[in-house]
Amino acid sequence: MTHAFKKYETRMRVIQTCLTALLLLVLITPSVAGQPSGQVSNRKWIEGTVYDLSTGEPIPFVTVRVLGSGISTLVNEDGRYNLLLPPGRVTLKFSHTAYHSDTIAVDLTDRRQVRDIYLRIAIIELPGSTVYTRAYDPGQRIIIEAIRRKRDILARLHDYRYDAYTKFVIGDGDKEGAEQVLLIAESQTTAYWEQPDNYKEVITARRQTQNVQAEGNLVTVGEILNFNKNRIDLGKYAVVSPTAKDALDYYNYYLMDTVYLDGKAVFRLEIEPKSHADPLFIGTIDIADSTFDVVSVDVRFNEAVRFEFIDSLRYSQRFASFDNDIWMPIEVRFSGYVSFGVKIPGIPQHLSFAQSASLYEYAFDEGHPDGTFDEYLIVVEEGADDIDSIDWESHQTIPLTALEDSAYIRIDSLENAPKPLGKKLLMAAAGSLLLFTVGYHDLFHFNRVEGAYLGLGGTLRQFYSGSNFREIRLKAGYSFEREDWQYRFGTRYQLSDRQKLWLWLACHDEIVARPTVISNNNYNPTSLALMARLDPFDYYAERGFTLSAGSKLVNHTRLQVSYHDVDQESVDARTDYTLYGEGAQSPRANPAIVEGKLRSLEASLTFDSRKLFNNKGRDMLRTETEYTRIAIGGELADAGFMENDFDFRRYHVRLTRRQRSLGLGVTTVNIFAGTSDRSLPPQRYFTIDYANGVFYNSRGFNTLDGHNFAGNRVAAFYVNHDFDQLLFRKSRLPLIKEIPFTLSIHGGAFWSDFHNHPSNPADDLIATATEPYREIGFGLGNLTPFITPFNLAAWCTWQISDYNTERFNWQVGIKF
């Protein structure tokens, strides 16, 4: 790669990062439901503040339970609580592991009552109980009993259900007062769990500040660190639970002191990791005396757990005993900070985030309806955004703080106020820059065939409630180099929600790209084509229609069958324009295709193990560290079956597997194989493309140097393993274990050729790899942590075969 390309690559990385910052600016500035209000019916409010008896200071995070019911709430950070209850006499119980529990009886006759309460501290210090030289501290013996107790509970617990309220707040760490809060998202959910590991959560109501779109509010309890598991999934890490069956292999436990909860003694244990190389917890765990149930957990992560920009992650969980002597979580809190090493204009340099959840109304071993557990982890009910103020307030079990109340008013008023001219200009400039450098394909794109394309397009979803027409896509625009108009129109009709059975009809007359193995139709080469003539696609003109049908066969599996009836013709390259001048890629021809009428049947079967989110009928894949995706497809064009200018059969299979490997990071494997027979036209060749050609591609080949390889049959695989810092840390070698960089390795091979294939126009322009094309390399990251988010990484790749592309390639970029 030339020195000019290296400078260009670094420049483009900076541009992309700036665009990310600008998008973040738009996200966190006032941009869909406000704070609800309404009158309470015949139910009665009781509210108050919980104080420390000795200091008079408010006590945060106290549990308030209505005895004789499943109703509970949590005191907020200001020490305030509130409950909306039916009229009558109730007894409220206030509990905290550091204080003696207390109760108050209340006659709910008035519309609103204020009842404050004072709690006495209940910690008994045990000096000298920590003995670091003994094989087993008392804490070790206590945790052994707690692990045994957890095993016994899980053995007899088949299923449970609970309701929850969750609040997520992002703040600006450099501001004070209401301006500190940047956004708030809240939800009310019902969750279901069943052995061995089934979980589902349904959002029944949600609200958020007006700078957050309702569709983007998927705040839930989730499986935020389930300590009943032996390994807790946290992104790329599998963290050993403090109550895992092998926890003593990873942690030391020391008895710190004894506290009282509801009159019962509770042991507080310190959790100390035995290794700094393994991702582990640090903190405390409270275990009930005699029964050895987990009462609370308050932990952070050791230095082996590392996330870009994020630090000071902290997690706490508190439990309560229910009638069946099972202790279950009633409070979950997760918080942390995001810090950037350099200040970006308009972007807070220090952000905080906090998620709080209150869990209540547990029901045990009642069974769940058939079909409760499927491929969805989160489902948003259709009426979740149609909030009834009475129902919302009665289930908002963590009151907003005074600061959060003020922030709601402030943010919503800013959203409704006219935008200053300067801000409008800034947003317009950011949008224009984004459109020019990245492109939005339906609005603007650029390639050597169409030149500049300008148009309009978008997707309309479910015009009115109950409609089976779920989607209409429209696109129309003008190609300035070809001086012609293009269009695409499509609509999806839903036949069955349960089976995901749908029909799709699309009509179009437009320029389309040939299919490729590495890049896909979602890749938009506009910025690189404009600046350096880097475009891995070849193009042709197509007009006609496609009729498709799809369905879910079983969970995580989709079948799609399509009929294509289109006319296809060759198009020439019309422009070699570039902004980069002599340093750009040499102009590349656009190869001809076999022209004619194509009528074909195409089918694909896809399995994807990742869970889904169903956001009011719209499916979204959950981001998961470990998953498997398999796609099998084929296309048949048979001149003997129907009038056709083509006669071919084309088959392919693609496998993607991502997993944690031996506690040393994450491995991703991509495999593709395709073959065909009869007379495959060029527009259906299997093409190993060079992708963007500049930036490191973790699932493609990085030494192709602007060359594509194709054939009527092909096989390819690519492997990437990201050690992060784990390999260095686990070496336990002096100096080596202190290396601050991250490490990854990558490599792959592909092969392509033409077999029993009649020659087609422009085949002489196509390169094949009849001997395997191979490359290997490594990457180093976290090179400049002091200037995050511009934290640089470098990748080196060697071609170890004998093709006339790059022998060695190095790339510098930003790794997120």
JSON list of C-alpha atoms in Angstrom, two decimals, residues 45 91 126 244 271 379 409 420 461 486 591 623 708 783:
[
{"chain": "A", "resi": 45, "resn": "TRP", "atom": "CA", "xyz": [-50.80, 7.89, 48.17]},
{"chain": "A", "resi": 91, "resn": "THR", "atom": "CA", "xyz": [-48.25, -2.26, 57.48]},
{"chain": "A", "resi": 126, "resn": "LEU", "atom": "CA", "xyz": [-15.56, -8.01, 64.15]},
{"chain": "A", "resi": 244, "resn": "ALA", "atom": "CA", "xyz": [-20.13, -20.56, 41.22]},
{"chain": "A", "resi": 271, "resn": "ILE", "atom": "CA", "xyz": [-14.53, -11.07, 47.81]},
{"chain": "A", "resi": 379, "resn": "VAL", "atom": "CA", "xyz": [-41.14, -8.05, 23.59]},
{"chain": "A", "resi": 409, "resn": "ILE", "atom": "CA", "xyz": [-39.24, 19.43, 32.69]},
{"chain": "A", "resi": 420, "resn": "PRO", "atom": "CA", "xyz": [-31.48, 28.34, 17.75]},
{"chain": "A", "resi": 461, "resn": "ARG", "atom": "CA", "xyz": [-44.27, 0.78, 8.66]},
{"chain": "A", "resi": 486, "resn": "GLN", "atom": "CA", "xyz": [-34.49, 5.01, -11.30]},
{"chain": "A", "resi": 591, "resn": "PRO", "atom": "CA", "xyz": [-17.36, -5.73, -16.95]},
{"chain": "A", "resi": 623, "resn": "THR", "atom": "CA", "xyz": [-25.94, -8.19, 20.05]},
{"chain": "A", "resi": 708, "resn": "ASN", "atom": "CA", "xyz": [-11.43, -9.12, -6.99]},
{"chain": "A", "resi": 783, "resn": "LEU", "atom": "CA", "xyz": [-2.01, 2.37, 21.45]}
]
